[in-house]
Short mmCIF file of C-alpha atoms in Angstrom, two decimals:
data_model
loop_
_atom_site.label_atom_id
_atom_site.label_comp_id
_atom_site.label_asym_id
_atom_site.label_seq_id
_atom_site.Cartn_x
_atom_site.Cartn_y
_atom_site.Cartn_z
CA GLN A 21 -1.03 32.97 32.50
CA ALA A 22 -1.30 33.62 28.63
CA VAL A 23 1.47 30.88 28.08
CA ALA A 24 -0.28 28.38 29.90
CA ILE A 25 -3.52 29.16 28.20
CA THR A 26 -1.91 29.16 24.45
CA GLY A 27 -0.20 25.63 25.51
CA GLU A 28 -3.54 24.32 26.24
CA LEU A 29 -5.02 25.65 22.92
CA MET A 30 -2.20 24.22 20.86
CA ASP A 31 -2.56 20.72 22.52
CA GLY A 32 -6.27 21.05 21.78
CA ALA A 33 -5.64 21.89 18.18
CA GLY A 34 -2.80 19.10 17.78
CA ILE A 35 -0.07 21.53 16.79
CA LYS A 36 3.25 20.72 18.18
CA ALA A 37 4.69 24.22 19.32
CA ASP A 38 7.26 25.60 21.67
CA ILE A 39 5.60 28.55 23.50
CA SER A 40 7.37 31.38 25.37
CA GLY A 41 6.73 34.54 27.14
CA ARG A 42 8.42 37.77 26.04
CA PRO A 43 7.91 40.86 28.27
CA LYS A 44 9.29 44.17 26.99
CA HIS A 45 11.87 45.92 28.99
CA ASN A 46 11.53 49.35 30.27
CA TYR A 47 14.20 50.78 27.92
CA SER A 48 12.59 49.03 24.94
CA ILE A 49 9.08 50.63 25.99
CA TYR A 50 10.89 54.13 26.08
CA ARG A 51 12.65 53.94 22.65
CA LYS A 52 9.29 52.81 21.17
CA MET A 53 7.35 55.98 22.72
CA VAL A 54 10.34 58.15 21.43
CA ASN A 55 10.36 56.70 17.95
CA SER A 56 6.55 56.30 17.50
CA GLY A 57 5.52 59.35 19.54
CA GLN A 58 2.97 57.42 21.18
CA PRO A 59 1.92 57.79 24.67
CA PHE A 60 2.45 54.70 27.12
CA GLU A 61 -1.25 53.69 26.78
CA GLN A 62 -1.06 53.30 23.09
CA ILE A 63 2.15 50.66 23.30
CA HIS A 64 0.22 47.44 22.52
CA ASP A 65 3.17 44.78 22.87
CA LEU A 66 4.01 45.24 26.53
CA ILE A 67 3.41 41.61 27.16
CA GLY A 68 3.97 39.22 24.08
CA ILE A 69 4.22 35.41 23.45
CA ARG A 70 6.10 33.56 20.89
CA ILE A 71 4.92 30.42 19.18
CA LEU A 72 7.66 28.17 17.20
CA THR A 73 6.21 25.69 15.02
CA ASP A 74 7.86 22.91 12.84
CA ASP A 75 6.56 24.24 9.32
CA VAL A 76 4.85 26.93 7.82
CA LYS A 77 1.18 25.38 7.77
CA ASP A 78 1.29 24.97 11.73
CA CYS A 79 2.08 28.87 11.70
CA TYR A 80 -1.25 29.68 10.21
CA ALA A 81 -3.04 26.92 12.13
CA ALA A 82 -1.81 28.54 15.37
CA LEU A 83 -2.85 31.90 14.01
CA GLY A 84 -6.42 30.72 13.58
CA VAL A 85 -6.57 28.90 17.08
CA ILE A 86 -5.23 32.36 18.83
CA HIS A 87 -7.77 34.50 16.96
CA SER A 88 -10.73 32.08 17.52
CA ARG A 89 -9.83 32.23 21.39
CA TRP A 90 -8.92 35.89 21.82
CA ALA A 91 -10.28 38.80 19.68
CA PRO A 92 -7.62 40.40 17.09
CA VAL A 93 -7.06 44.17 17.37
CA HIS A 94 -7.94 45.66 14.14
CA GLY A 95 -4.85 46.69 11.90
CA ARG A 96 -2.41 44.90 14.22
CA PHE A 97 -1.87 41.71 11.95
CA LYS A 98 1.45 41.60 9.86
CA ASP A 99 2.27 38.57 7.79
CA TYR A 100 6.00 38.68 7.25
CA ILE A 101 6.11 35.10 5.94
CA ALA A 102 4.33 35.79 3.00
CA THR A 103 6.14 39.24 2.53
CA PRO A 104 9.68 38.78 4.39
CA LYS A 105 11.25 42.19 5.73
CA PHE A 106 14.24 43.33 3.64
CA ASN A 107 16.65 41.48 6.12
CA LEU A 108 14.57 38.44 5.32
CA TYR A 109 12.90 38.44 8.64
CA GLN A 110 9.93 36.07 8.65
CA SER A 111 7.01 35.78 11.29
CA LEU A 112 3.31 36.17 11.95
CA HIS A 113 2.58 39.24 14.42
CA THR A 114 -0.75 39.65 15.71
CA THR A 115 -2.30 41.65 18.69
CA VAL A 116 -5.17 40.38 20.59
CA LEU A 117 -7.15 41.12 23.45
CA GLY A 118 -5.77 38.43 25.73
CA PRO A 119 -6.56 37.33 29.57
CA ASN A 120 -8.25 40.20 31.38
CA GLY A 121 -8.70 42.09 28.15
CA LYS A 122 -5.01 43.33 27.98
CA PRO A 123 -3.46 43.77 24.71
CA LEU A 124 -1.07 40.58 23.78
CA GLU A 125 1.34 40.64 21.17
CA VAL A 126 1.70 37.05 19.46
CA GLN A 127 4.68 36.37 17.30
CA ILE A 128 4.34 32.94 15.30
CA ARG A 129 7.12 31.51 13.20
CA THR A 130 9.00 28.23 12.54
CA HIS A 131 12.02 27.11 14.41
CA GLU A 132 14.12 27.86 11.11
CA MET A 133 12.74 31.58 10.85
CA HIS A 134 13.49 32.05 14.56
CA HIS A 135 17.09 30.85 14.21
CA ARG A 136 17.41 33.33 11.31
CA ALA A 137 15.75 36.07 13.42
CA GLU A 138 17.97 35.30 16.27
CA TYR A 139 21.41 34.92 14.63
CA GLY A 140 21.14 36.74 11.26
CA ILE A 141 20.85 35.72 7.73
CA ALA A 142 24.63 34.25 7.54
CA SER A 143 23.73 31.58 10.21
CA HIS A 144 20.75 30.37 7.97
CA TRP A 145 23.37 28.75 5.85
CA ARG A 146 24.49 26.65 8.57
CA TYR A 147 21.15 25.91 9.92
CA LYS A 148 19.92 24.85 6.46
CA GLU A 149 23.40 23.18 5.53
CA GLY A 150 23.31 25.03 2.22
CA ALA A 151 20.12 23.81 0.67
CA PRO A 152 20.14 24.32 -2.95
CA GLU A 153 16.84 25.98 -3.16
CA ASP A 154 17.83 28.90 -0.67
CA LEU A 155 20.90 29.46 -2.59
CA GLU A 156 18.80 29.82 -5.72
CA TRP A 157 16.66 32.39 -4.11
CA MET A 158 19.78 34.29 -2.74
CA SER A 159 20.85 34.33 -6.60
CA ASP A 160 17.52 35.90 -7.41
CA ILE A 161 18.38 38.71 -4.75
CA ARG A 162 21.81 39.14 -6.21
CA PHE A 163 20.05 39.51 -9.68
CA LEU A 164 17.83 42.33 -8.35
CA GLN A 165 20.76 44.06 -6.74
CA ASP A 166 22.44 44.15 -10.08
CA THR A 167 19.60 44.92 -12.10
CA TYR A 168 17.85 47.76 -10.06
CA GLU A 169 19.84 51.02 -9.39
CA ASN A 170 16.91 52.67 -7.98
CA PRO A 171 16.26 51.43 -4.16
CA ALA A 172 12.53 51.90 -4.45
CA ASP A 173 12.64 49.58 -7.36
CA PHE A 174 14.87 47.03 -5.42
CA LEU A 175 12.55 47.14 -2.55
CA ALA A 176 9.55 46.51 -4.88
CA GLY A 177 11.20 43.70 -6.61
CA LEU A 178 12.18 42.12 -3.44
CA LYS A 179 8.71 41.80 -2.06
CA LEU A 180 8.32 38.44 -3.27
CA ASP A 181 6.62 35.45 -1.48
CA LEU A 182 8.80 32.72 -0.35
CA TYR A 183 5.93 30.51 -0.70
CA ARG A 184 4.56 32.58 -3.82
CA ASP A 185 2.65 29.48 -5.28
CA GLU A 186 0.46 28.72 -2.08
CA VAL A 187 -1.77 30.70 0.15
CA PHE A 188 -2.65 29.42 3.66
CA ALA A 189 -6.16 30.70 4.87
CA VAL A 190 -7.67 29.56 8.17
CA THR A 191 -11.44 28.68 9.05
CA PRO A 192 -12.86 30.35 12.39
CA LYS A 193 -11.95 26.86 14.21
CA GLY A 194 -8.41 27.35 13.12
CA ARG A 195 -8.18 24.76 10.31
CA VAL A 196 -5.45 25.72 7.80
CA ILE A 197 -6.62 25.50 4.13
CA THR A 198 -4.07 25.38 1.69
CA LEU A 199 -4.80 27.13 -1.85
CA PRO A 200 -2.88 28.42 -5.00
CA LYS A 201 -2.34 31.97 -5.44
CA GLY A 202 -5.26 33.95 -6.61
CA ALA A 203 -7.93 31.56 -4.85
CA THR A 204 -11.01 33.16 -3.99
CA THR A 205 -13.48 32.54 -1.09
CA VAL A 206 -15.41 30.08 -3.51
CA ASP A 207 -12.35 28.25 -3.81
CA PHE A 208 -11.93 28.18 -0.09
CA ALA A 209 -15.62 27.03 0.51
CA TYR A 210 -14.87 23.95 -2.10
CA ALA A 211 -11.77 23.06 -0.43
CA ILE A 212 -13.91 22.55 3.05
CA HIS A 213 -16.65 20.37 1.16
CA SER A 214 -18.29 20.41 -2.22
CA GLU A 215 -21.59 20.82 -0.26
CA VAL A 216 -20.20 23.98 1.35
CA GLY A 217 -19.25 25.43 -2.12
CA ASN A 218 -22.52 24.56 -3.73
CA ARG A 219 -24.48 26.15 -1.06
CA THR A 220 -22.24 29.35 -0.51
CA ASN A 221 -24.14 32.55 -0.37
CA GLY A 222 -21.58 34.96 1.21
CA ALA A 223 -18.22 35.14 2.98
CA ARG A 224 -16.33 37.18 5.64
CA VAL A 225 -12.58 37.56 5.72
CA ASN A 226 -11.00 38.62 8.87
CA GLY A 227 -14.65 39.65 10.08
CA ARG A 228 -15.78 41.53 7.05
CA LEU A 229 -18.23 40.90 4.49
CA VAL A 230 -16.54 40.62 1.11
CA PRO A 231 -17.64 39.68 -2.35
CA LEU A 232 -17.21 36.12 -3.46
CA SER A 233 -14.67 37.07 -5.88
CA THR A 234 -12.32 38.41 -3.24
CA GLU A 235 -8.53 36.99 -3.61
CA LEU A 236 -7.13 35.38 -0.38
CA LYS A 237 -3.90 36.17 1.46
CA SER A 238 -2.21 34.03 3.70
CA GLY A 239 -3.41 34.29 7.14
CA ASP A 240 -6.86 35.48 6.18
CA ILE A 241 -9.75 33.94 8.58
CA VAL A 242 -12.57 33.09 6.36
CA GLU A 243 -16.01 32.29 7.51
CA ILE A 244 -18.32 30.90 4.52
CA THR A 245 -22.13 31.40 4.90
CA THR A 246 -24.62 29.00 3.17
CA SER A 247 -28.17 28.52 2.44
CA ASN A 248 -30.39 25.79 3.75
CA SER A 249 -32.84 26.53 0.87
CA ALA A 250 -33.45 23.39 -1.44
CA ASP A 251 -33.00 25.58 -4.40
CA ALA A 252 -29.26 26.58 -3.10
CA ALA A 253 -26.91 26.21 -6.07
CA PRO A 254 -23.58 27.66 -7.31
CA SER A 255 -23.76 30.37 -10.00
CA ARG A 256 -22.16 30.02 -13.59
CA ASP A 257 -20.36 33.27 -12.88
CA TRP A 258 -18.06 31.66 -10.42
CA LEU A 259 -16.25 29.94 -13.10
CA GLN A 260 -14.78 33.39 -14.07
CA PHE A 261 -12.85 33.80 -10.46
CA THR A 262 -12.25 30.40 -9.34
CA VAL A 263 -8.76 28.92 -10.02
CA THR A 264 -8.76 25.46 -8.27
CA ASN A 265 -9.34 22.30 -10.13
CA ARG A 266 -11.75 21.21 -7.34
CA ALA A 267 -14.08 24.34 -7.34
CA ILE A 268 -14.18 24.57 -11.34
CA SER A 269 -14.95 20.56 -11.76
CA LYS A 270 -17.58 20.54 -9.11
CA ILE A 271 -19.28 23.69 -10.61
CA ARG A 272 -19.20 22.32 -13.84
CA GLN A 273 -20.36 18.87 -12.55
CA HIS A 274 -23.32 20.71 -10.98
CA PHE A 275 -24.51 22.10 -14.20
CA ASN A 276 -23.92 18.98 -16.19
CA ARG A 277 -26.25 17.29 -13.89
CA GLU A 278 -28.76 19.99 -13.95
CA ARG A 279 -28.52 19.84 -17.77
CA ARG A 280 -28.82 16.15 -17.64
CA ASP A 281 -31.75 16.24 -15.29
CA GLU A 282 -33.38 18.50 -17.51
CA ALA A 283 -32.83 16.68 -20.75
CA GLN A 284 -33.97 13.31 -18.98
CA SER A 285 -37.30 15.03 -17.78
CA ASN A 286 -37.96 16.40 -21.32
CA GLY A 287 -36.98 12.93 -22.99
CA LYS A 288 -39.21 11.07 -20.72
CA GLU A 289 -42.07 13.26 -21.34
CA THR A 290 -41.74 13.05 -25.04
CA VAL A 291 -41.45 9.19 -25.03
CA MET A 292 -44.26 8.70 -22.77
CA LYS A 293 -46.30 10.92 -25.44
CA ALA A 294 -45.32 8.78 -28.38
CA ILE A 295 -46.05 5.65 -26.31
CA ALA A 296 -49.40 6.71 -25.54
CA LYS A 297 -50.25 7.44 -29.10
CA LEU A 298 -49.55 3.73 -29.73
CA GLY A 299 -52.64 2.91 -27.65
CA LEU A 300 -50.94 -0.12 -26.23
CA GLY A 301 -52.47 0.39 -22.60
CA LEU A 302 -49.56 -1.23 -20.98
CA THR A 303 -49.06 -1.38 -17.08
CA SER A 304 -46.28 0.79 -15.55
CA ALA A 305 -44.22 -2.33 -15.16
CA ALA A 306 -44.64 -3.85 -18.46
CA ARG A 307 -43.67 -0.34 -19.98
CA ASP A 308 -40.32 -0.22 -18.03
CA LYS A 309 -39.41 -3.82 -19.04
CA ALA A 310 -39.94 -3.02 -22.38
CA LEU A 311 -38.03 0.33 -22.12
CA ALA A 312 -35.22 -1.35 -20.52
CA ALA A 313 -34.89 -3.79 -23.43
CA VAL A 314 -35.11 -0.94 -25.78
CA ALA A 315 -32.03 0.97 -23.79
CA GLU A 316 -30.10 -2.19 -23.78
CA ASP A 317 -30.81 -2.57 -27.47
CA LEU A 318 -29.59 0.93 -28.13
CA SER A 319 -26.45 0.55 -25.93
CA TYR A 320 -27.70 2.77 -23.19
CA ALA A 321 -26.85 1.92 -19.43
CA ASP A 322 -30.40 2.30 -18.21
CA ILE A 323 -33.88 3.70 -19.16
CA ASP A 324 -32.84 7.07 -17.56
CA MET A 325 -29.74 7.41 -19.99
CA LEU A 326 -32.16 6.52 -22.80
CA PHE A 327 -34.36 9.41 -21.72
CA VAL A 328 -31.24 11.77 -21.40
CA ALA A 329 -30.37 10.84 -24.99
CA VAL A 330 -34.06 11.59 -26.30
CA GLY A 331 -33.91 14.88 -24.31
CA GLU A 332 -30.67 15.67 -26.04
CA GLY A 333 -31.84 14.72 -29.41
CA ASN A 334 -29.34 12.03 -29.80
CA VAL A 335 -32.41 9.42 -30.43
CA ALA A 336 -35.74 10.31 -31.56
CA ALA A 337 -38.94 9.39 -29.53
CA SER A 338 -40.45 7.69 -32.41
CA THR A 339 -37.64 5.51 -32.56
CA VAL A 340 -37.88 4.19 -29.07
CA ALA A 341 -41.72 3.98 -29.32
CA ASN A 342 -41.42 1.60 -32.56
CA ARG A 343 -38.40 -0.42 -30.98
CA LEU A 344 -40.90 -0.83 -27.82
CA LEU A 345 -43.84 -1.95 -29.99
CA ARG A 346 -41.66 -4.73 -31.24
CA GLN A 347 -40.80 -5.87 -27.65
CA VAL A 348 -44.57 -5.91 -26.52
CA GLU A 349 -46.29 -7.25 -29.65
CA PRO A 350 -46.79 -11.05 -29.81
CA ALA A 351 -45.75 -12.70 -33.04
CA GLU A 352 -48.50 -13.51 -35.62
CA ASP A 353 -48.02 -17.13 -35.58
CA ASP A 354 -48.14 -17.25 -31.66
CA ASP A 355 -51.27 -16.70 -29.56
CA GLY A 356 -49.29 -14.28 -27.99
CA GLY A 357 -50.11 -14.07 -24.47
CA GLY A 358 -51.09 -10.60 -24.09
CA ASN A 359 -49.84 -10.58 -20.33
CA LEU A 360 -48.13 -6.87 -20.87
CA LEU A 361 -51.44 -5.46 -21.25
CA ASP A 362 -53.37 -3.74 -18.34
CA PRO A 363 -56.67 -4.98 -17.19
CA ILE A 364 -58.74 -2.76 -19.78
CA ARG A 365 -59.95 -5.69 -22.00
CA PRO A 366 -59.97 -5.40 -25.76
CA ALA A 367 -62.78 -3.82 -27.66
CA ARG A 368 -65.83 -6.28 -27.58
CA PRO A 369 -66.84 -8.17 -31.02
CA GLN A 370 -69.79 -6.79 -32.61
CA PRO A 371 -72.34 -8.54 -34.87
CA GLY A 372 -70.83 -6.45 -37.66
CA PRO A 373 -68.90 -5.35 -39.45
CA SER A 374 -67.67 -7.73 -42.20
CA ILE A 375 -64.77 -8.12 -43.71
CA ILE A 376 -64.12 -9.26 -47.42
CA VAL A 377 -61.12 -11.76 -48.17
CA GLU A 378 -59.97 -11.35 -51.69
CA GLY A 379 -60.58 -14.74 -53.46
CA ALA A 380 -61.74 -16.51 -50.61
CA THR A 381 -65.06 -17.32 -48.92
CA ASP A 382 -66.11 -18.70 -45.89
CA VAL A 383 -62.54 -18.21 -44.24
CA MET A 384 -62.12 -17.27 -40.62
CA VAL A 385 -61.17 -13.59 -40.19
CA ARG A 386 -60.02 -11.96 -36.70
CA ILE A 387 -59.00 -8.31 -35.89
CA ALA A 388 -55.21 -7.95 -35.09
CA LYS A 389 -54.84 -6.88 -31.50
CA CYS A 390 -51.81 -4.82 -32.19
CA CYS A 391 -53.66 -2.17 -34.19
CA ALA A 392 -57.32 -3.10 -33.78
CA PRO A 393 -58.69 -1.75 -37.11
CA VAL A 394 -62.25 -0.18 -37.30
CA PRO A 395 -64.45 0.20 -40.39
CA GLY A 396 -62.89 3.33 -42.37
CA ASP A 397 -59.10 2.41 -41.66
CA GLU A 398 -57.00 0.97 -44.76
CA ILE A 399 -56.43 -2.60 -43.93
CA GLU A 400 -54.48 -5.57 -45.11
CA GLY A 401 -54.67 -9.29 -44.29
CA PHE A 402 -52.10 -11.99 -43.39
CA VAL A 403 -52.44 -15.78 -43.48
CA THR A 404 -51.83 -17.19 -40.01
CA VAL A 405 -51.09 -20.83 -39.20
CA GLY A 406 -54.47 -22.41 -38.04
CA ARG A 407 -56.05 -19.20 -37.28
CA GLY A 408 -57.46 -17.77 -40.49
CA VAL A 409 -56.51 -14.14 -41.81
CA SER A 410 -55.40 -11.65 -39.38
CA VAL A 411 -56.44 -8.08 -40.37
CA HIS A 412 -54.23 -5.21 -39.66
CA ARG A 413 -54.25 -1.68 -40.36
CA SER A 414 -52.07 -0.67 -43.39
CA ASP A 415 -49.87 1.67 -41.20
CA CYS A 416 -49.53 -1.13 -38.47
CA THR A 417 -45.96 -1.37 -37.31
CA ASN A 418 -45.95 -5.02 -37.27
CA LEU A 419 -46.62 -5.03 -40.99
CA ASN A 420 -42.95 -3.82 -41.66
CA SER A 421 -41.91 -7.48 -40.80
CA LEU A 422 -44.66 -9.29 -42.26
CA ASN A 423 -44.32 -7.79 -45.52
CA GLU A 424 -41.11 -9.80 -45.83
CA ARG A 425 -43.47 -12.96 -46.04
CA SER A 426 -45.33 -11.56 -49.06
CA ASP A 427 -46.55 -14.92 -49.87
CA ARG A 428 -48.82 -14.78 -47.12
CA MET A 429 -50.30 -11.34 -47.65
CA ILE A 430 -53.74 -11.16 -48.94
CA ASP A 431 -56.05 -8.15 -49.87
CA VAL A 432 -58.92 -7.77 -47.65
CA SER A 433 -61.64 -4.87 -47.36
CA TRP A 434 -64.60 -3.85 -45.42
CA ALA A 435 -67.98 -4.85 -46.73
CA ALA A 436 -69.53 -1.42 -47.56
CA ASP A 437 -73.02 -3.12 -47.25
CA ARG A 438 -72.49 -4.66 -43.96
CA ILE A 439 -70.79 -2.07 -41.74
CA GLY A 440 -72.29 -2.24 -38.34
CA SER A 441 -71.56 -0.77 -34.89
CA PHE A 442 -68.31 -1.43 -33.43
CA ALA A 443 -66.50 -0.51 -30.10
CA VAL A 444 -63.06 1.22 -29.50
CA TRP A 445 -61.09 2.40 -26.56
CA ILE A 446 -60.47 6.19 -26.67
CA GLN A 447 -58.27 8.24 -24.45
CA VAL A 448 -58.82 11.93 -23.55
CA GLU A 449 -55.86 13.96 -21.83
CA ALA A 450 -56.74 17.01 -20.15
CA LEU A 451 -56.02 19.57 -17.50
CA ASP A 452 -57.87 18.33 -14.27
CA ARG A 453 -60.59 20.44 -13.26
CA PRO A 454 -63.95 20.17 -11.69
CA TRP A 455 -66.68 18.74 -13.73
CA LEU A 456 -64.16 17.45 -16.33
CA LEU A 457 -65.72 14.00 -16.38
CA ARG A 458 -69.33 15.26 -16.88
CA ASP A 459 -68.63 17.60 -19.64
CA VAL A 460 -66.60 14.71 -21.41
CA THR A 461 -69.53 12.03 -20.92
CA GLU A 462 -71.82 14.53 -21.90
CA VAL A 463 -70.23 14.84 -25.12
CA LEU A 464 -70.46 11.27 -25.78
CA SER A 465 -73.82 11.22 -24.82
CA GLN A 466 -75.06 14.11 -27.24
CA LEU A 467 -73.37 11.82 -29.98
CA ASP A 468 -75.59 8.93 -29.07
CA ALA A 469 -72.43 6.90 -28.37
CA ASN A 470 -72.88 3.97 -25.87
CA ILE A 471 -70.23 3.90 -23.18
CA TYR A 472 -69.37 0.33 -22.10
CA ALA A 473 -66.69 0.86 -19.57
CA SER A 474 -64.30 3.70 -18.16
CA SER A 475 -61.30 4.41 -16.19
CA SER A 476 -59.55 7.62 -15.08
CA GLY A 477 -56.66 8.94 -13.12
CA THR A 478 -54.49 12.09 -12.49
CA ASN A 479 -50.78 12.38 -12.57
CA ALA A 480 -48.36 14.79 -10.53
CA GLU A 481 -48.65 17.37 -12.99
CA ARG A 482 -52.43 17.58 -12.64
CA VAL A 483 -52.86 16.02 -16.18
CA ALA A 484 -56.23 13.66 -16.27
CA VAL A 485 -56.18 10.76 -18.30
CA LEU A 486 -59.72 9.23 -19.11
CA ARG A 487 -60.44 6.11 -21.16
CA TYR A 488 -63.56 4.91 -22.37
CA GLU A 489 -64.78 1.81 -24.19
CA VAL A 490 -67.33 3.34 -26.71
CA GLN A 491 -69.66 1.66 -29.25
CA PHE A 492 -70.02 3.80 -32.37
CA SER A 493 -72.50 3.06 -35.40
CA ASP A 494 -70.40 3.99 -37.99
CA PRO A 495 -66.54 5.47 -38.64
CA GLY A 496 -67.88 9.11 -39.00
CA GLN A 497 -69.44 8.98 -35.58
CA LEU A 498 -66.06 8.07 -34.15
CA GLU A 499 -64.38 11.07 -35.88
CA ARG A 500 -67.13 13.42 -34.88
CA ALA A 501 -66.51 12.26 -31.28
CA LEU A 502 -63.05 12.67 -31.23
CA LYS A 503 -63.20 16.39 -32.59
CA ALA A 504 -66.02 17.20 -30.18
CA LEU A 505 -63.79 15.92 -27.34
CA ARG A 506 -60.86 18.09 -28.41
CA GLY A 507 -63.17 21.25 -28.23
CA VAL A 508 -64.03 20.41 -24.37
CA ASP A 509 -62.58 22.93 -22.16
CA GLY A 510 -59.22 22.02 -20.66
CA VAL A 511 -58.83 18.99 -23.11
CA PHE A 512 -55.64 19.08 -25.24
CA GLU A 513 -55.57 15.48 -26.82
CA ALA A 514 -58.24 12.87 -27.58
CA TYR A 515 -57.36 9.87 -29.90
CA ARG A 516 -58.40 6.06 -30.49
CA LEU A 517 -56.24 3.52 -28.62
CA ARG A 518 -55.04 0.62 -30.56
CA THR A 519 -56.11 -2.26 -27.94
#
């Protein structure tokens, strides 16, 4: 019955094997009782089967299949493949509770090992036809014999692994995992699958809970437990005891990706703040299109890699913001479209203030959209083709390129006696909370500032962004308003938008 069931198990696992029964003879039972001093009830190998396979890997696969079907008896597993007996005998021995709950001894070895066990070590050479690697191994034994006079030292030296560079561990379902010597349960987990490795939180070896740093031996049945938590991740400490390239590379890959994600998040936040301070009022689509052009200009594959570079300190956020400004600003001699701006309209023109153009009267003057100067700002003029003098703030980024055409630069100034009211867009950034809108508008109302239009929104981090088009009577009123807004509970920034 045991032979038939074992045959079905091997066929189901795709293991090519010869299986035979091996009942113990009466005299063998008697000799074992005499030699071991054990009663008949404690003799576990009355009934046994032998499984012969083509290679060593199949031996361990067969062992896993047997243990997955029948419970192994504790302390009855011997791995003579990894550690051969003195006479070079090799085999896997295990005792399980077989059919009807009776002890069943199972021997598993290759055909070559069986030939050696049946006919002796001398027959091995004929069987192998004098393979050079085994001749070399025999030379090693001769060397040990010549070197060690003490039999105990000789035996210790002889306990070497024929497959000393490999360990064959088995999953509970019988899958054999080949690992280098010194491999741990974490190496085993990553050999199954990288996700299993990344989510590993425990291991059992031969049914016992063990530390993840436990080194595996051939024949160990290893069960990996994993976490389903979204935060499940490998530990940096694992790098101290993993030995396989696969495990080490996957662990490092995880932490490199984690570092890159953190750098990307920090870089994006820094760049967005730098762009916001330019006050361009771009739509998300227009901003991303301009950022993609900046990334290409700086030789990065995409926007995300640009953010990573900023987060890692390889590129300054101000550099990105300035290059983005060049992408979205129209040329001074071009009407410029403005299609990249969101629906917030430019600050509406007022009856004043007036601008004096040095050395010229009755000349058309217009406020540049790129920096939107207001009374109190230092300004410079640029003579355009057919559209008069364009007035910029002295710190306007566009002036860097316009100054190259110095013949068209002209001095301008505010007419101090004719400074009237003006309207600008201001932006308030604050932690979202109840009554925030009320408190902000109340500050503007107390300063007698006239609100023309407003818009607001809140992002995923609960940061509220409020925009107001406000009419002020003089530059001092604007500065007082910004200072007062920064004092509102929860507000961490208030500034003028350059639109």
